[in-house]
Short mmCIF file of C-alpha atoms in Angstrom, two decimals:
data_model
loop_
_atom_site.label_atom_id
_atom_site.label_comp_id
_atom_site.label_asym_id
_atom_site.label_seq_id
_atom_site.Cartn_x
_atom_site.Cartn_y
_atom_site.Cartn_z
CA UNK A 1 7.19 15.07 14.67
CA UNK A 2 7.72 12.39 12.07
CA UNK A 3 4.38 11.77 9.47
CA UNK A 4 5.72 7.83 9.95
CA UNK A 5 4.47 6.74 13.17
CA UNK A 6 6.76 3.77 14.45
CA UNK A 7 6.18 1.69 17.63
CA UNK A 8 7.57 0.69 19.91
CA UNK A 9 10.60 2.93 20.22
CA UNK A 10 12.62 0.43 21.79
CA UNK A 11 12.70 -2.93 22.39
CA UNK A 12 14.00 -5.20 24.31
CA UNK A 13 14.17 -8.95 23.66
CA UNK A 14 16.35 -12.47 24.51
CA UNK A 15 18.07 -14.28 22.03
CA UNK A 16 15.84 -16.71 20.27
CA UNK A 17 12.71 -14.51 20.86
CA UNK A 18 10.60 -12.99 18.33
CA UNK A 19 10.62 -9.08 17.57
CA UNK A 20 8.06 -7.53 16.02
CA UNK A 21 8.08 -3.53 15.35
CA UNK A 22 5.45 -1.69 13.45
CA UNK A 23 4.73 1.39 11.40
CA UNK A 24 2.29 3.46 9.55
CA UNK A 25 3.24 5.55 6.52
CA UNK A 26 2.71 8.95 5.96
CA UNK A 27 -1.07 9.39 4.57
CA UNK A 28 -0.55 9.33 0.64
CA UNK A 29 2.77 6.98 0.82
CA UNK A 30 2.09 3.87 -0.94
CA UNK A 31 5.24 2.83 -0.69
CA UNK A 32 7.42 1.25 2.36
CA UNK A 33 10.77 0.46 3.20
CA UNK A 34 12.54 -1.21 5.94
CA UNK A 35 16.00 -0.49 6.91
CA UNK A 36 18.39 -1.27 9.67
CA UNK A 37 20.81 1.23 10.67
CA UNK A 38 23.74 -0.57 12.91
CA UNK A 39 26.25 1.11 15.62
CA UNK A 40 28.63 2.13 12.65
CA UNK A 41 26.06 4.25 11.31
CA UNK A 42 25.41 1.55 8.23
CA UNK A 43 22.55 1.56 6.50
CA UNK A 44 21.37 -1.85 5.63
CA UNK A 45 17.67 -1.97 3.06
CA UNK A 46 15.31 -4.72 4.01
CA UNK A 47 12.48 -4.94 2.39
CA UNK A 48 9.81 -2.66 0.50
CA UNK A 49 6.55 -2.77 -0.34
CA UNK A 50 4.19 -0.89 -2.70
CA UNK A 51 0.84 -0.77 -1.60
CA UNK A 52 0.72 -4.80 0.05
CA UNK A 53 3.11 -6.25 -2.28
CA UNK A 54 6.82 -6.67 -1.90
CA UNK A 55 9.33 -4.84 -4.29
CA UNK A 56 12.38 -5.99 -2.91
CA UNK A 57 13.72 -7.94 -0.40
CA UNK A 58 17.28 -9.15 0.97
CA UNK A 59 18.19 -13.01 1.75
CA UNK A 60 18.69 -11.47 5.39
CA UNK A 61 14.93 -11.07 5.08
CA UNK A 62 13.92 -13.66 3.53
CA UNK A 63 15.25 -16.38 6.14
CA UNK A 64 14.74 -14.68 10.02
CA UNK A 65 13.09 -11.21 9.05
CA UNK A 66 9.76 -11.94 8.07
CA UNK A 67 7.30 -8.12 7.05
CA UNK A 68 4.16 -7.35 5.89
CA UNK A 69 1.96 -4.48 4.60
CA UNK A 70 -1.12 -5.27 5.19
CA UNK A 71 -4.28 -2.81 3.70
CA UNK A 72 -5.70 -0.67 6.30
CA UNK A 73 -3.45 -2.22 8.91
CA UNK A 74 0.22 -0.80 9.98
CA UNK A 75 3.26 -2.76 8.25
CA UNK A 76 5.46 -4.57 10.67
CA UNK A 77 8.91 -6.35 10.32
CA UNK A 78 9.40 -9.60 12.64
CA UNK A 79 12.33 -11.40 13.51
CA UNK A 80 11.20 -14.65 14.28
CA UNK A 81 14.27 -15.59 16.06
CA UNK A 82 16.29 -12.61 17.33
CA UNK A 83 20.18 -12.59 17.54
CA UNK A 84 23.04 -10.22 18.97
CA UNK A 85 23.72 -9.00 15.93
CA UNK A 86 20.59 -8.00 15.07
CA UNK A 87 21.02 -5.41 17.83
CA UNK A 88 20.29 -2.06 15.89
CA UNK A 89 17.86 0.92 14.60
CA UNK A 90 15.18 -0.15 12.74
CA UNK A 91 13.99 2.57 10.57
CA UNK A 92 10.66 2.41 8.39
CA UNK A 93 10.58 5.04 5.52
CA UNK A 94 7.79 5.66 3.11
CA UNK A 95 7.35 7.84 -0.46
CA UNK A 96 4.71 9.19 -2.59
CA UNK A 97 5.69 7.33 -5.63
CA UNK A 98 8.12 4.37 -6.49
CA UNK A 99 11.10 4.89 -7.60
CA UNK A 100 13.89 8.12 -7.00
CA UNK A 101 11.09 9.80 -4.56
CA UNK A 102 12.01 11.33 -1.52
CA UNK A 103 11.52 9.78 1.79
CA UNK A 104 10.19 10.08 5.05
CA UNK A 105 11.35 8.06 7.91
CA UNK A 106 10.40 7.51 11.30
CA UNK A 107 11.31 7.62 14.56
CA UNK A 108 12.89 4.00 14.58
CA UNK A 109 12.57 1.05 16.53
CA UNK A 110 15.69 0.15 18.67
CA UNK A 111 16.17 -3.16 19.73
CA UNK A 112 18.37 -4.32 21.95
CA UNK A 113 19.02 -8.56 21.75
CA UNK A 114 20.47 -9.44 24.93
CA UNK B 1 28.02 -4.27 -5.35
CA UNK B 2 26.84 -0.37 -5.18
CA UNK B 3 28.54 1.62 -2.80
CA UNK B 4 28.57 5.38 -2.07
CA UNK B 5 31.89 6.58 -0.32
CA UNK B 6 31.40 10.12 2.08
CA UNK B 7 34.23 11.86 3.44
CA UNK B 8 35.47 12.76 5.53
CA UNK B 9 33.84 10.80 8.29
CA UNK B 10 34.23 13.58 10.68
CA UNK B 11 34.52 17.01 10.41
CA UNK B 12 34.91 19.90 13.11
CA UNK B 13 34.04 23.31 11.72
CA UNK B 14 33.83 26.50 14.11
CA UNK B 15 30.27 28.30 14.05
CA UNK B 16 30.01 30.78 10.94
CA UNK B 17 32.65 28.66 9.02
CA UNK B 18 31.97 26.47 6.07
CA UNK B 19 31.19 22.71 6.14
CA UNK B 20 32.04 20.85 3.11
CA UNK B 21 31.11 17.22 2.76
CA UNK B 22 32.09 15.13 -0.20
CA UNK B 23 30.20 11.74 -1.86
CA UNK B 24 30.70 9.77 -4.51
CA UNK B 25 29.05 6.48 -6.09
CA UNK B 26 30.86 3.51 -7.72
CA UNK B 27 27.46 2.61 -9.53
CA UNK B 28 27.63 4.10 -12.79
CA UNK B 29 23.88 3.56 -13.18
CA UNK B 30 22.74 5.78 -10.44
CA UNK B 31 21.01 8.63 -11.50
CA UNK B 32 19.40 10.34 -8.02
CA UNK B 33 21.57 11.89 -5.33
CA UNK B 34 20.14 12.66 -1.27
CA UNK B 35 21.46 14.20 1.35
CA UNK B 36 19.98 13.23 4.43
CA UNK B 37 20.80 14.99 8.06
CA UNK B 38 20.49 12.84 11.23
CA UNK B 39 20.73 14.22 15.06
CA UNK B 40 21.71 12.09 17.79
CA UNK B 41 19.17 9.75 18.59
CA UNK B 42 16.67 11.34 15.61
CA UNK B 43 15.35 9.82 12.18
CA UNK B 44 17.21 10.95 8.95
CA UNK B 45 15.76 14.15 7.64
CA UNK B 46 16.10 15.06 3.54
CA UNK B 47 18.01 18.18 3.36
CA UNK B 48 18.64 18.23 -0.52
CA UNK B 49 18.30 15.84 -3.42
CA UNK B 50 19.55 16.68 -6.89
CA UNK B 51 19.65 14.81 -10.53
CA UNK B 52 20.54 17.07 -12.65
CA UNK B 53 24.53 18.33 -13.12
CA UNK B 54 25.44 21.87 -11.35
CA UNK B 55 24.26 23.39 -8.34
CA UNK B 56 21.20 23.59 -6.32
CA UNK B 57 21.06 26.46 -3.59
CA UNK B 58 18.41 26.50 -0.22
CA UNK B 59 19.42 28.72 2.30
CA UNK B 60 22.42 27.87 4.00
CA UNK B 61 22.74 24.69 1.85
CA UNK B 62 24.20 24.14 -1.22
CA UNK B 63 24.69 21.10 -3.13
CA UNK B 64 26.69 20.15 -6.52
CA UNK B 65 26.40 16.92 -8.76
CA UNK B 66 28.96 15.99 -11.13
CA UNK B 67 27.44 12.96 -12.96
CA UNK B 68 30.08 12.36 -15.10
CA UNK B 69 32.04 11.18 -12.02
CA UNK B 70 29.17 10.38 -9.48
CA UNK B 71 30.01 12.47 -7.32
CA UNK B 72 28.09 15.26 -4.89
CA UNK B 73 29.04 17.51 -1.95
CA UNK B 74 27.46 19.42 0.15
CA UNK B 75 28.46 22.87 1.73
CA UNK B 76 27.08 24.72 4.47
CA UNK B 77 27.60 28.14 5.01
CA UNK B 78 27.81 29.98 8.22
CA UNK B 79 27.54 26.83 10.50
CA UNK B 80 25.69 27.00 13.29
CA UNK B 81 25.98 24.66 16.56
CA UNK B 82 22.71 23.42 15.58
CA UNK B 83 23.80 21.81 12.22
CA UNK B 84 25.89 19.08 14.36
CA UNK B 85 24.64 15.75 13.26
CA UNK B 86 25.37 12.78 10.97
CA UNK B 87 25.02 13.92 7.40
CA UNK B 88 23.61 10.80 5.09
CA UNK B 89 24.34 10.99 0.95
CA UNK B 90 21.91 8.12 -0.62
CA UNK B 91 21.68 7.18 -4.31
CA UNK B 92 19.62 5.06 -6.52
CA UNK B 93 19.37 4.75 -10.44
CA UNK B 94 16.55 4.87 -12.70
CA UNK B 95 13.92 2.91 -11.63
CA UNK B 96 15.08 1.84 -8.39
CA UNK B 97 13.01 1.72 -5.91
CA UNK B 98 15.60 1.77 -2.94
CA UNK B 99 18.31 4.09 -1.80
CA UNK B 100 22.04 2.77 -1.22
CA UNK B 101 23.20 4.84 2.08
CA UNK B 102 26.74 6.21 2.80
CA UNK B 103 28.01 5.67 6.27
CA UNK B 104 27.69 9.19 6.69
CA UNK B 105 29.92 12.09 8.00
CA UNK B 106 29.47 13.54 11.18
CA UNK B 107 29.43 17.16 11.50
CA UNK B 108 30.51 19.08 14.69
CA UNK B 109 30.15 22.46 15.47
CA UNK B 110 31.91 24.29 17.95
CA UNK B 111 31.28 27.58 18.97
#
């Protein structure tokens, strides 16, 4: 069982509706990544965070994706306005320290835009 | 833009026979090397990492680094059925917060 708790584990939503999955890091982890992992296997980075702030983020993000780490809440990544080819695994990692650390993932969130 | 190349992108070994997986960066900055193993329908799992050049040996797994030309493999010995999965080689450079993720090579097994 994964230390990264992610909910829901799938998802199901219509185009145009929001998505919102969330997760909580392993105890320790201050730091927080989103990634989308598509059919092809592709691994596509989000956004992180370390402790509430973001470190990096791509445009994808910054326009439909919308994520937070709150303190003493889980993080959560929210498309505001979902489309087909968002359709994918939405994985949530999370490391001890910032940069070159190993990570942990979780379980994933797979949605499904239909 | 970084990329990180893994071939072959699928491999058949028979159980007991060696696996040998191959990855290589075209970001002459990265430093870090991870090797990530992902079941069907399962979160990635780290296997290995390595930074230094050479060798690193953990049970059935070992993995080399050649930094001088960014490139890594892994090789598992005596494969077993179980090891059939996606196999994930992820870099980053100094300082950098985020991995850049290979599309992976997946492993089968066969008894």
């Amino acid at each position: 069982n994964s230390k990264v708790i992610q909910t829901p584990r799938y998802l199901v939503k219509g185009q145009g509706q929001k998505a919102k999955m969330r997760c909580i890091p392993e105890k320790g982890h201050p730091v927080v990544f989103w990634y989308q992992q598509n059919k092809n296997n592709e691994f596509k980075f989000l956004i992180n965070f370390q402790n509430q702030e973001v470190l990096q983020q791509i445009d994808m993000t910054e326009k439909r994706f919308s994520a937070e780490c709150p303190s003493n809440s889980p993080c959560s990544l929210e498309i505001q306005s979902s489309e087909a080819g968002d359709s994918a695994l939405y994985l949530c990692a999370s490391s001890p320290q910032g940069a070159n650390s190993d990570y942990t993932f979780g379980s994933g969130t797979r949605l499904l835009v239909i | 833009q970084q990329k990180v190349q893994q071939s072959p992108e699928s491999l058949i070994v028979p159980e007991g026979g060696m696996a040998s997986l191959n990855c290589t960066s075209s970001d002459r900055n990265v430093d870090y090397f991870w090797w990530y193993r992902q079941h069907s329908g399962k979160s990635p799992k780290m296997l290995m990492s390595i930074f230094s050049n050479g060798e690193k040996e953990e049970g059935r797994f070992t993995v080399h680094l050649n930094k001088a030309s960014l490139h890594t493999s892994l090789h598992i010995r005596d494969s077993q059925p179980s090891d059939s999965a996606l196999y994930l080689c992820a870099a980053s450079g100094a300082g950098n917060y985020k991995y850049v993720f290979g599309a992976g090579t997946r492993l089968k097994v066969i008894a």
